[in-house]
Coordinates of C-alpha atoms in Angstrom, one line a residue:
M1 CA -18.9 -31.3 -14.9
E2 CA -16.3 -32.2 -12.8
D3 CA -15.3 -34.9 -15.2
Q4 CA -15.5 -32.6 -18.5
D5 CA -12.8 -30.7 -19.6
P6 CA -12.9 -27.5 -20.4
P7 CA -13.6 -26.0 -23.7
P8 CA -10.8 -24.7 -25.9
P9 CA -10.6 -21.0 -26.8
D10 CA -11.8 -21.4 -30.3
S11 CA -14.7 -23.9 -29.7
S12 CA -18.3 -22.9 -29.9
T13 CA -18.4 -20.5 -27.6
G14 CA -17.0 -18.2 -30.2
N15 CA -14.8 -15.3 -29.1
G16 CA -12.6 -17.1 -26.9
D17 CA -13.8 -16.0 -23.5
R18 CA -13.2 -18.6 -20.7
D19 CA -15.9 -19.7 -18.0
P20 CA -14.7 -17.6 -14.9
N21 CA -16.2 -20.2 -12.9
V22 CA -13.6 -22.7 -14.4
D23 CA -9.6 -23.0 -14.3
E24 CA -7.8 -23.3 -17.2
E25 CA -5.1 -25.3 -15.5
P26 CA -3.8 -25.9 -12.1
T27 CA -1.5 -23.3 -11.0
S28 CA 1.0 -23.1 -8.6
V29 CA 2.0 -20.6 -6.0
A30 CA 5.1 -19.9 -8.2
S31 CA 2.8 -19.4 -11.2
Q32 CA 0.4 -17.1 -9.2
E33 CA 3.8 -14.9 -8.4
N34 CA 4.8 -14.8 -11.8
K35 CA 2.0 -13.7 -13.2
L36 CA 1.2 -11.1 -10.8
Y37 CA 4.6 -9.4 -11.7
E38 CA 4.1 -9.9 -15.8
N39 CA 0.6 -7.9 -14.9
I40 CA 2.4 -5.1 -12.6
D41 CA 5.1 -4.8 -15.4
R42 CA 2.4 -4.8 -18.0
F43 CA 0.2 -1.9 -16.2
I44 CA 3.6 0.0 -16.0
S45 CA 4.7 -0.2 -19.6
V46 CA 1.2 0.1 -21.5
S47 CA 0.0 3.3 -19.1
A48 CA 3.4 4.8 -19.3
D49 CA 3.4 4.7 -23.2
D50 CA -0.3 5.4 -23.5
Q51 CA -0.6 8.4 -20.9
S52 CA -1.0 11.5 -22.4
D53 CA -2.2 15.1 -20.6
S54 CA -5.6 14.0 -22.9
S55 CA -6.2 10.9 -21.9
P56 CA -8.1 9.4 -18.8
L57 CA -6.5 8.5 -16.0
P58 CA -5.4 4.8 -16.2
E59 CA -6.9 2.5 -13.3
I60 CA -5.9 0.7 -10.6
I61 CA -5.7 -2.5 -11.3
E62 CA -6.1 -5.4 -8.4
S63 CA -2.6 -6.6 -9.5
V64 CA -1.0 -3.9 -7.7
Q65 CA -2.5 -3.9 -4.6
S66 CA -1.8 -8.0 -4.6
F67 CA 1.7 -7.2 -5.4
A68 CA 2.1 -4.6 -2.2
D69 CA 0.2 -7.7 0.1
L70 CA 2.9 -9.9 -1.0
F71 CA 6.0 -7.7 -1.0
D72 CA 4.5 -7.0 2.4
V73 CA 4.8 -10.8 3.5
M74 CA 8.2 -11.0 2.0
I75 CA 9.4 -7.9 4.2
V76 CA 7.8 -9.2 7.2
E77 CA 9.5 -12.9 7.2
H78 CA 13.0 -10.5 7.0
E79 CA 12.1 -8.0 9.7
S80 CA 10.5 -10.8 12.1
G81 CA 14.2 -12.8 11.8
S82 CA 12.5 -16.2 10.7
K83 CA 14.7 -15.3 7.1
K84 CA 18.0 -13.5 6.5
W85 CA 19.4 -12.7 3.5
I86 CA 22.6 -15.3 3.6
Q87 CA 20.0 -18.4 4.1
L88 CA 18.1 -17.2 1.0
D89 CA 18.1 -18.9 -2.5
E90 CA 19.1 -17.5 -5.7
N91 CA 14.7 -17.2 -6.7
E92 CA 14.3 -16.1 -3.1
S93 CA 16.9 -13.3 -3.2
S94 CA 16.7 -12.3 -7.0
C95 CA 12.5 -12.2 -6.2
F96 CA 13.4 -9.6 -3.5
I97 CA 15.5 -7.7 -5.7
E98 CA 13.2 -7.6 -8.4
S99 CA 10.3 -6.6 -5.8
V100 CA 12.4 -3.5 -4.7
D101 CA 12.9 -2.2 -8.5
R102 CA 9.3 -3.1 -9.5
T103 CA 8.0 -1.0 -6.5
A104 CA 10.4 1.8 -7.7
K105 CA 8.8 1.9 -10.9
L106 CA 5.5 1.5 -9.5
L107 CA 6.0 5.1 -8.1
R108 CA 7.3 6.9 -10.3
F109 CA 4.7 5.9 -12.5
L110 CA 1.6 6.6 -9.8
S111 CA 3.7 9.7 -8.9
R112 CA 2.1 11.5 -11.8
F113 CA -1.5 11.0 -10.3
H114 CA -0.8 11.9 -6.9
S115 CA -3.5 14.1 -6.1
E116 CA -6.2 11.5 -7.2
Q117 CA -6.7 9.9 -3.9
N118 CA -6.9 6.4 -4.7
Y119 CA -3.5 6.9 -6.3
A120 CA -2.0 8.9 -3.3
D121 CA -3.4 5.8 -0.8
A122 CA -1.6 3.4 -3.2
I123 CA 1.3 5.8 -3.3
N124 CA 1.7 5.8 0.4
R125 CA 1.3 2.0 1.2
L126 CA 4.1 1.5 -1.6
S127 CA 6.5 4.3 -0.5
G128 CA 5.8 2.7 3.7
I129 CA 6.9 -1.1 2.0
Q130 CA 9.7 0.1 0.2
Q131 CA 11.4 2.8 3.2
R132 CA 10.8 -1.0 4.8
A133 CA 12.7 -2.8 2.3
M134 CA 15.4 -0.4 2.0
C135 CA 15.9 -0.4 5.8
I136 CA 16.4 -4.6 5.4
L137 CA 18.7 -4.2 2.7
E138 CA 20.5 -1.6 3.8
D139 CA 21.3 -4.0 7.6
E140 CA 22.0 -7.0 5.6
F141 CA 24.3 -4.9 3.3
K142 CA 26.2 -4.0 6.5
S143 CA 26.1 -7.2 8.1
I144 CA 27.7 -9.0 5.6
M145 CA 30.8 -6.1 4.5
D146 CA 31.1 -6.3 8.8
D147 CA 31.7 -10.0 8.3
Y148 CA 35.4 -9.7 6.4
Q149 CA 38.1 -11.5 7.3
T150 CA 41.7 -9.7 7.1
S151 CA 44.5 -11.5 5.3
F152 CA 46.4 -10.9 8.8
D153 CA 43.3 -13.3 9.9
R154 CA 43.3 -15.8 7.5
D155 CA 47.3 -16.3 7.8
R156 CA 46.9 -16.7 11.7
D157 CA 44.1 -19.2 11.2
R158 CA 46.3 -21.4 8.8
D159 CA 49.3 -21.4 10.8
R160 CA 46.7 -22.5 14.1
E161 CA 45.4 -25.3 11.8
S162 CA 48.7 -26.0 11.0
K163 CA 50.5 -26.3 14.2
T164 CA 47.3 -28.6 15.4
D165 CA 48.1 -31.1 12.8
E166 CA 51.9 -30.9 13.2
A167 CA 50.9 -31.9 17.0
K168 CA 48.4 -34.3 16.3
M169 CA 50.7 -36.0 13.6
K170 CA 53.5 -36.2 16.7
Q171 CA 50.8 -37.9 19.0
Q172 CA 50.0 -40.3 16.6
S173 CA 53.7 -41.0 16.0
S174 CA 54.5 -41.3 19.9
S175 CA 51.5 -43.6 20.5
S176 CA 52.7 -46.1 17.7
S177 CA 56.2 -46.1 18.8
N178 CA 55.8 -49.1 21.0
V179 CA 53.7 -51.3 17.9
V180 CA 56.1 -52.9 15.1
P181 CA 55.6 -51.1 12.1
E182 CA 54.0 -53.1 8.9
A183 CA 56.1 -53.7 5.9
T184 CA 54.9 -50.9 4.1
E185 CA 54.6 -47.2 6.2
P186 CA 51.7 -45.6 5.5
E187 CA 51.7 -42.8 3.4
L188 CA 51.2 -39.1 5.1
P189 CA 48.3 -36.9 4.2
E190 CA 49.7 -34.3 2.0
Q191 CA 49.9 -30.8 3.9
S192 CA 48.5 -27.8 3.0
E193 CA 51.8 -26.1 1.2
S194 CA 51.2 -28.5 -1.9
S195 CA 48.2 -26.7 -2.8
P196 CA 47.9 -22.9 -1.4
E197 CA 44.7 -21.4 -0.9
K198 CA 43.8 -18.7 -3.0
D199 CA 43.4 -15.5 -1.4
E200 CA 40.2 -14.2 -1.3
F201 CA 39.3 -10.4 -2.9
L202 CA 39.1 -7.8 0.6
G203 CA 38.7 -10.4 2.8
Y204 CA 35.3 -11.7 0.9
S205 CA 34.3 -14.8 -0.1
E206 CA 33.0 -15.4 -3.8
E207 CA 29.4 -16.4 -2.2
M208 CA 29.7 -13.0 -0.2
L209 CA 30.6 -10.6 -3.0
S210 CA 27.4 -12.1 -5.3
N211 CA 25.0 -11.1 -2.4
L212 CA 26.9 -7.7 -1.4
N213 CA 26.4 -6.9 -5.6
K214 CA 22.5 -7.9 -5.2
L215 CA 22.0 -5.6 -2.2
A216 CA 23.9 -2.7 -3.8
M217 CA 22.0 -3.2 -7.2
G218 CA 19.1 -3.3 -4.9
L219 CA 19.6 -0.4 -2.7
I220 CA 20.6 1.6 -5.8
G221 CA 17.7 0.8 -7.8
G222 CA 15.7 1.7 -4.7
G223 CA 17.3 5.4 -5.1
H224 CA 19.8 4.8 -1.8
E225 CA 22.7 4.9 -4.0
M226 CA 24.3 7.6 -1.5
E227 CA 23.5 5.1 1.6
C228 CA 25.0 2.0 -0.2
G229 CA 28.1 4.4 -1.0
E230 CA 29.0 5.5 2.5
L231 CA 28.0 2.0 4.4
Y232 CA 30.5 0.8 2.0
F233 CA 33.0 3.9 3.0
F234 CA 32.9 3.2 6.6
V235 CA 33.1 -0.6 6.5
R236 CA 36.4 -0.4 4.4
R237 CA 37.7 2.3 6.5
N238 CA 37.1 0.6 9.5
A239 CA 38.8 -2.5 8.0
I240 CA 41.9 -0.4 6.7
E241 CA 42.0 1.0 10.3
Q242 CA 42.3 -2.5 11.8
N243 CA 44.9 -3.7 9.5
L244 CA 47.3 -0.3 10.3
K245 CA 46.9 -1.7 14.0
I246 CA 47.9 -5.0 13.2
F247 CA 51.0 -3.5 11.7
G248 CA 51.5 -0.9 14.3
L249 CA 51.0 1.7 12.0
E250 CA 49.7 4.5 14.0
K251 CA 46.2 6.4 12.7
L252 CA 46.5 10.1 13.1
S253 CA 43.2 12.5 12.5
I254 CA 43.0 15.0 10.4
D255 CA 43.7 17.8 13.0
E256 CA 46.4 16.2 14.6
M257 CA 47.8 16.3 11.0
Q258 CA 47.3 19.9 10.7
K259 CA 49.0 20.4 14.0
M260 CA 52.2 18.9 13.3
Q261 CA 55.2 19.9 11.2
W262 CA 55.8 18.8 8.1
E263 CA 59.1 17.1 7.9
P264 CA 58.3 15.1 10.4
I265 CA 55.1 13.5 8.9
E266 CA 57.1 13.5 5.5
K267 CA 60.3 11.1 7.1
E268 CA 57.4 8.9 8.6
I269 CA 56.2 8.5 5.0
R270 CA 59.2 8.7 2.1
D271 CA 60.6 5.2 6.1
S272 CA 57.0 3.3 5.9
I273 CA 56.6 3.2 2.1
P274 CA 58.9 0.0 2.0
A275 CA 56.5 -1.5 4.6
V276 CA 53.6 -0.8 3.0
E277 CA 54.6 -1.8 0.0
K278 CA 56.0 -5.6 1.2
L279 CA 52.3 -5.9 2.3
I280 CA 50.9 -5.4 -0.6
S281 CA 50.7 -8.1 -3.6
D282 CA 52.8 -6.6 -6.7
E283 CA 49.6 -6.9 -9.0
W284 CA 47.5 -5.0 -6.0
L285 CA 51.2 -2.3 -5.9
C286 CA 51.2 -1.8 -9.7
T287 CA 47.5 -0.9 -9.7
L288 CA 48.0 1.7 -6.5
K289 CA 50.8 3.0 -7.8
S290 CA 48.7 4.1 -11.2
A291 CA 46.0 5.4 -9.3
A292 CA 48.4 7.4 -7.5
S293 CA 50.0 8.5 -10.4
L294 CA 46.9 9.9 -11.7
I295 CA 45.7 11.3 -8.6
N296 CA 48.9 13.2 -8.3
T297 CA 48.6 14.3 -11.7
T298 CA 44.7 15.4 -11.3
I299 CA 46.0 17.3 -8.4
G300 CA 48.6 19.0 -10.2
E301 CA 46.4 20.3 -13.1
S302 CA 44.1 21.6 -10.5
I303 CA 46.4 23.5 -8.6
F304 CA 47.3 25.0 -12.2
T305 CA 43.8 25.8 -12.9
I306 CA 43.6 27.6 -9.4
F307 CA 46.9 29.5 -10.2
L308 CA 45.2 30.6 -13.7
E309 CA 42.2 31.6 -12.1
L310 CA 43.8 34.2 -9.9
E311 CA 45.7 35.7 -12.9
N312 CA 41.9 35.8 -14.1
S313 CA 40.8 37.2 -10.9
I314 CA 43.5 40.0 -10.8
K315 CA 42.9 40.9 -14.7
S316 CA 39.5 41.1 -14.4
D317 CA 38.9 43.4 -11.1
A318 CA 37.9 46.5 -12.4
T319 CA 36.0 48.2 -9.8
K320 CA 35.4 51.9 -9.7
T321 CA 34.9 52.2 -6.2
P322 CA 38.4 53.6 -4.5
V323 CA 38.9 52.3 -1.2
P324 CA 38.4 54.9 1.1
G325 CA 41.3 56.9 3.1
G326 CA 43.8 55.2 0.7
A327 CA 43.7 52.1 2.9
I328 CA 44.9 48.7 1.7
H329 CA 42.6 46.9 -0.8
P330 CA 41.0 44.0 -0.4
L331 CA 42.1 42.1 -3.4
N332 CA 46.0 42.8 -2.2
R333 CA 45.2 41.2 1.1
Y334 CA 43.5 38.1 -0.8
V335 CA 46.1 37.7 -2.9
M336 CA 49.0 38.1 -0.8
N337 CA 47.4 35.7 2.2
Y338 CA 47.2 33.5 -0.7
L339 CA 50.4 33.7 -1.7
K340 CA 52.0 33.8 1.5
S341 CA 50.1 30.1 2.2
A342 CA 50.7 28.8 -1.0
C343 CA 54.8 29.2 -0.7
E344 CA 54.7 27.2 2.0
Y345 CA 54.5 24.5 -0.3
S346 CA 57.0 25.7 -2.9
H347 CA 58.9 22.8 -3.0
T348 CA 55.6 20.8 -3.7
L349 CA 54.1 23.4 -6.5
E350 CA 58.1 23.6 -8.4
Q351 CA 57.3 19.9 -8.7
V352 CA 53.9 20.9 -9.9
F353 CA 54.8 23.6 -12.4
R354 CA 57.8 21.9 -13.5
E355 CA 55.6 18.6 -14.7
L356 CA 53.0 21.3 -16.3
K357 CA 55.3 23.8 -17.9
T358 CA 54.4 22.3 -21.0
I359 CA 50.7 23.5 -20.5
D360 CA 51.3 26.4 -19.4
R361 CA 53.2 27.5 -22.6
H362 CA 50.4 26.3 -24.8
R363 CA 47.8 28.1 -22.9
P364 CA 45.8 30.5 -24.1
D365 CA 45.4 34.1 -23.0
S366 CA 42.4 34.1 -20.7
A367 CA 42.3 38.1 -19.9
T368 CA 38.3 39.0 -20.0
G369 CA 38.3 42.2 -19.3
S370 CA 38.1 44.8 -22.5
D371 CA 38.0 47.9 -20.0
D372 CA 41.2 50.6 -20.6
D373 CA 42.4 50.4 -16.9
D374 CA 42.6 46.1 -17.7
Q375 CA 44.7 46.9 -20.6
D376 CA 46.7 49.2 -19.1
S377 CA 47.8 46.5 -16.4
Q378 CA 47.8 43.8 -18.7
A379 CA 50.2 45.7 -20.7
Q380 CA 52.3 47.2 -17.5
A381 CA 52.7 43.8 -16.3
E382 CA 53.9 41.8 -19.1
N383 CA 56.2 45.2 -19.5
V384 CA 57.6 44.5 -15.9
N385 CA 57.7 40.6 -16.5
N386 CA 59.9 41.2 -19.5
N387 CA 62.1 44.0 -17.7
N388 CA 62.7 43.2 -14.5
H389 CA 62.4 39.2 -14.0
E390 CA 64.9 37.4 -16.4
S391 CA 66.1 35.4 -13.7
A392 CA 62.3 34.2 -13.2
S393 CA 62.2 33.3 -16.9
N394 CA 65.3 31.2 -16.4
G395 CA 65.0 29.7 -13.3
S396 CA 62.0 28.1 -11.3
P397 CA 58.2 27.6 -13.2
F398 CA 57.1 28.0 -9.9
H399 CA 59.3 31.3 -9.7
S400 CA 57.9 32.8 -12.8
Q401 CA 54.5 31.9 -11.7
L402 CA 54.5 33.8 -8.6
A403 CA 56.5 37.0 -10.3
K404 CA 53.5 37.1 -13.1
I405 CA 51.2 37.1 -10.4
M406 CA 52.9 39.6 -8.3
D407 CA 53.3 42.0 -11.6
L408 CA 49.7 41.9 -12.3
L409 CA 49.1 42.8 -8.7
N410 CA 51.0 45.7 -9.1
A411 CA 49.7 46.9 -12.2
N412 CA 45.8 46.1 -11.0
L413 CA 47.3 48.9 -8.1
E414 CA 48.4 51.0 -10.0
A415 CA 45.2 51.9 -12.1
K416 CA 43.1 51.6 -9.1
S417 CA 45.6 54.7 -7.8
R418 CA 44.0 56.8 -10.5
L419 CA 40.2 56.1 -9.4
Y420 CA 41.1 59.1 -6.5
K421 CA 41.0 62.6 -7.5
D422 CA 43.4 64.0 -5.0
P423 CA 46.9 63.1 -6.3
S424 CA 48.2 63.0 -2.7
L425 CA 45.6 60.2 -2.0
S426 CA 46.5 58.6 -4.6
L427 CA 50.1 58.2 -3.5
I428 CA 49.0 57.3 -0.1
F429 CA 47.5 54.4 -1.4
L430 CA 50.3 53.1 -3.6
M431 CA 52.4 53.9 -0.1
N432 CA 50.1 51.7 1.8
N433 CA 49.6 48.7 -0.8
G434 CA 53.2 49.0 -1.7
R435 CA 54.5 48.6 2.1
Y436 CA 51.4 45.5 2.9
I437 CA 53.4 43.7 -0.1
L438 CA 56.7 44.5 1.1
Q439 CA 56.2 43.5 4.6
K440 CA 54.0 40.0 3.8
T441 CA 57.1 39.0 1.5
K442 CA 59.8 39.8 3.6
G443 CA 57.6 37.9 6.4
T444 CA 57.6 34.7 4.3
G445 CA 60.8 33.3 3.8
E446 CA 59.7 31.2 1.2
M447 CA 58.0 33.8 -1.0
R448 CA 61.3 36.4 -0.4
S449 CA 63.8 33.5 -1.5
L450 CA 61.7 32.9 -4.9
L451 CA 61.0 36.4 -5.6
G452 CA 65.2 37.1 -4.9
D453 CA 66.5 40.4 -3.7
P454 CA 66.3 42.0 -6.8
W455 CA 62.5 42.4 -6.3
V456 CA 62.4 43.3 -3.3
R457 CA 65.2 46.3 -3.9
K458 CA 62.7 47.2 -6.7
Q459 CA 59.9 47.5 -4.7
S460 CA 61.6 49.4 -1.6
S461 CA 62.8 51.7 -4.4
D462 CA 58.9 52.4 -5.5
L463 CA 57.8 53.1 -2.2
R464 CA 60.7 55.6 -2.0
S465 CA 59.8 57.3 -5.5
Y466 CA 55.6 57.2 -4.0
H467 CA 57.1 59.2 -0.5
T468 CA 58.9 61.7 -2.4
S469 CA 56.7 62.5 -5.1
Y470 CA 53.4 62.6 -2.1
K471 CA 56.1 64.8 -0.3
R472 CA 56.4 67.3 -3.2
E473 CA 52.5 66.9 -4.1
T474 CA 51.4 67.7 -0.8
W475 CA 54.1 70.1 1.2
T476 CA 56.2 71.4 -1.4
K477 CA 53.2 73.8 -2.6
L478 CA 52.8 74.6 1.6
L479 CA 56.4 75.8 1.8
Q480 CA 55.9 77.7 -1.3
C481 CA 54.0 80.3 1.3
L482 CA 57.2 80.5 3.5
R483 CA 59.6 81.6 0.8
H484 CA 61.6 84.7 1.6
E485 CA 61.4 86.1 -2.1
G486 CA 59.4 89.2 -2.9
L487 CA 58.7 90.0 0.9
S488 CA 60.8 92.9 0.7
A489 CA 61.5 95.9 -0.9
N490 CA 64.3 98.8 -0.5
G491 CA 65.2 96.8 2.9
K492 CA 62.1 96.9 4.5
V493 CA 59.5 94.2 4.7
M494 CA 56.1 94.8 3.2
K495 CA 53.5 93.9 5.7
P496 CA 50.3 93.8 3.3
V497 CA 52.6 90.8 1.4
L498 CA 53.2 88.9 4.6
K499 CA 50.2 89.1 6.0
E500 CA 48.9 87.2 2.9
R501 CA 51.7 84.6 3.2
F502 CA 50.7 83.6 6.5
K503 CA 47.1 83.6 5.6
S504 CA 47.6 81.2 3.1
F505 CA 50.0 79.2 5.2
N506 CA 47.2 79.3 7.6
A507 CA 44.1 77.9 5.3
M508 CA 46.1 75.7 3.1
F509 CA 47.5 73.8 6.8
D510 CA 44.4 73.8 8.0
E511 CA 42.9 72.1 4.6
I512 CA 45.9 69.3 4.8
H513 CA 45.5 68.6 8.4
R514 CA 42.0 68.5 8.2
T515 CA 41.7 66.2 5.2
Q516 CA 44.5 63.9 5.7
A517 CA 43.7 63.3 9.2
T518 CA 41.1 61.0 7.8
W519 CA 43.5 59.0 5.8
V520 CA 44.9 55.6 6.7
V521 CA 48.2 54.2 6.5
S522 CA 48.0 51.4 9.1
D523 CA 51.7 50.1 9.1
E524 CA 52.8 51.8 12.2
Q525 CA 56.0 52.0 10.8
L526 CA 55.4 53.4 7.2
R527 CA 52.8 56.1 9.1
S528 CA 56.0 57.1 11.7
E529 CA 58.4 57.6 8.6
L530 CA 55.4 60.1 6.6
R531 CA 55.0 61.7 9.8
V532 CA 58.9 62.5 10.5
S533 CA 60.0 63.3 7.2
I534 CA 57.4 65.8 6.7
S535 CA 58.1 67.7 10.3
A536 CA 61.6 67.5 9.0
I537 CA 61.1 69.5 6.4
V538 CA 57.6 71.5 7.3
I539 CA 58.9 72.7 10.8
P540 CA 62.6 74.3 10.3
A541 CA 61.2 76.1 7.3
Y542 CA 58.2 77.4 9.6
R543 CA 60.6 78.1 13.0
S544 CA 63.3 80.4 10.3
F545 CA 60.0 82.2 8.6
M546 CA 58.5 82.7 12.1
G547 CA 62.3 83.9 13.8
R548 CA 62.6 86.8 10.3
F549 CA 59.0 87.9 10.4
S550 CA 57.3 87.9 13.4
Q551 CA 58.4 90.7 15.0
V552 CA 56.8 92.6 11.9
F553 CA 53.6 92.5 13.3
T554 CA 52.7 94.7 16.6
A555 CA 52.7 92.5 19.7
G556 CA 49.3 91.3 20.8
R557 CA 46.3 90.8 18.7
Q558 CA 47.6 91.7 15.5
T559 CA 50.0 89.1 15.8
E560 CA 47.7 86.4 16.9
K561 CA 45.5 87.0 14.0
Y562 CA 48.3 86.1 11.5
I563 CA 50.7 83.8 13.5
K564 CA 48.1 80.9 14.0
Y565 CA 50.5 78.3 15.1
Q566 CA 53.7 78.1 16.8
P567 CA 56.2 75.4 16.0
E568 CA 55.2 73.1 18.4
D569 CA 51.7 73.2 16.8
I570 CA 52.7 72.2 13.7
E571 CA 54.0 69.0 15.0
T572 CA 51.4 68.4 17.3
C573 CA 48.9 68.5 13.9
I574 CA 51.4 66.3 12.0
E575 CA 51.4 63.5 14.6
E576 CA 47.8 63.3 14.2
L577 CA 47.7 62.7 10.2
F578 CA 47.1 59.4 8.6
D579 CA 44.9 57.9 11.7
G580 CA 42.1 58.0 9.9
S581 CA 40.0 59.6 12.7
A582 CA 37.0 62.3 11.5
A583 CA 38.5 65.6 11.0
Q584 CA 39.2 67.1 14.0
Q585 CA 39.0 71.1 14.9
S586 CA 42.4 73.1 13.9
K587 CA 43.6 74.5 17.3
K588 CA 44.1 78.4 17.8
R589 CA 47.4 78.9 19.3

């Protein structure tokens, strides 16, 4: 039996089945592994194609277990240190990467049936093996990445070799000086300058790059793309830092940069650029400049988009809830603080907007609100922009952009002021927010310079107008109670009419004090200006009215009943307005 050949598949055994006790052909270890891999690949593809919700679960073939055993052995060899990646031949390294890829596919397929115990066991084992493989790949990837050689190192090594060769030649020449030369002088060996060594990419040889590429493919195929990228980033960053130290360039952290003034940083950059350009080859310098130009354009477009979004956020802010007490609106704070920070880079933004002026000219209207207030805001903003900012449209594009945002903000605040039922509170709201805008503008030299004095004068004029309207709306009505007309007839004061005048004044002043003590004027100077102007019109009028008509009442109880306030009491109550406190009880003097 040992000398007989096995029957062919089409012999009398009929259906081609082979005798399990007889090998078809002698097989090597490599061929067995290849057959195993083929079985695994066939299992994944066939099972995936045939699997449906109604079909039975595919049986886990024995090859899966055998594959896990084989891959585990490969990993153990690496973990033990008996094999390093750089020692592997082409077939071994490819086999390792293919095993990683094959395991990842197996896990994706088997995970569909993780609820079944036999599948769960296979998943757990393969996952553990794959994780160990990923650790090996990461370590090898980092090890090779760390083994770079800078151009400075290579140049230094070449110089050392050259000096060593020269020293040897001089020594040989000196030792042979006492020897009679032969008829023909021997030729000196060719020096390295006749065939300059080709520079290696990023300090890595072609063999190292090939290994790095394989390892990266393995990491990515095994689901560790992020880890691969982070490893590359950190190692190359360290390489850059090492080169910076070699050339005497100082490395600064982000925190250190943020604490420094821009002017010295800029000067050190416009000074370092020529030195850096000398260190980089023309080919790479062109590539870097092209990349920098692309980044610059992308950043510019992003900045433009940010300002466009700021416009849209102002237009679309149509909240119907008024700010309590007429205080500064959150939108106002956000926009002004944003612009204050942006104007610190006005020179750069001016360049950006000049480059993107054509885009700005052709962009569509992006108003999103359809509310009447939004339409009013937009119409007012456009009207103000057309009438009051001719210099902006004729001047810098960033100036025009800034003016447009300010107009939109003012129009939005104007619409929000109409949410208050009390006209006086509406005017307090406009004064608060207008004053905040003006103070922020004056406090930022760049913004003040960009918007210009005409804009500042217009803003100040609007504030004075709000102030005048507030006094007319609130205190002029109160002063009507103190008018002298209609109190006398035939040279005598009509006591009932006088009593009614004092009662009306007391009731109206009590209501004003009770209400407006809860209103907010956060700017101390504006609050003081309001109180002073109110006192200036109310107290003299009240003092004059009392001086002329207080003697009409009988001294004592009747006087106390109708003359509730002395001029000093009025002044004290006015000093309590606009501090945002709870309503205070009127004091009876």
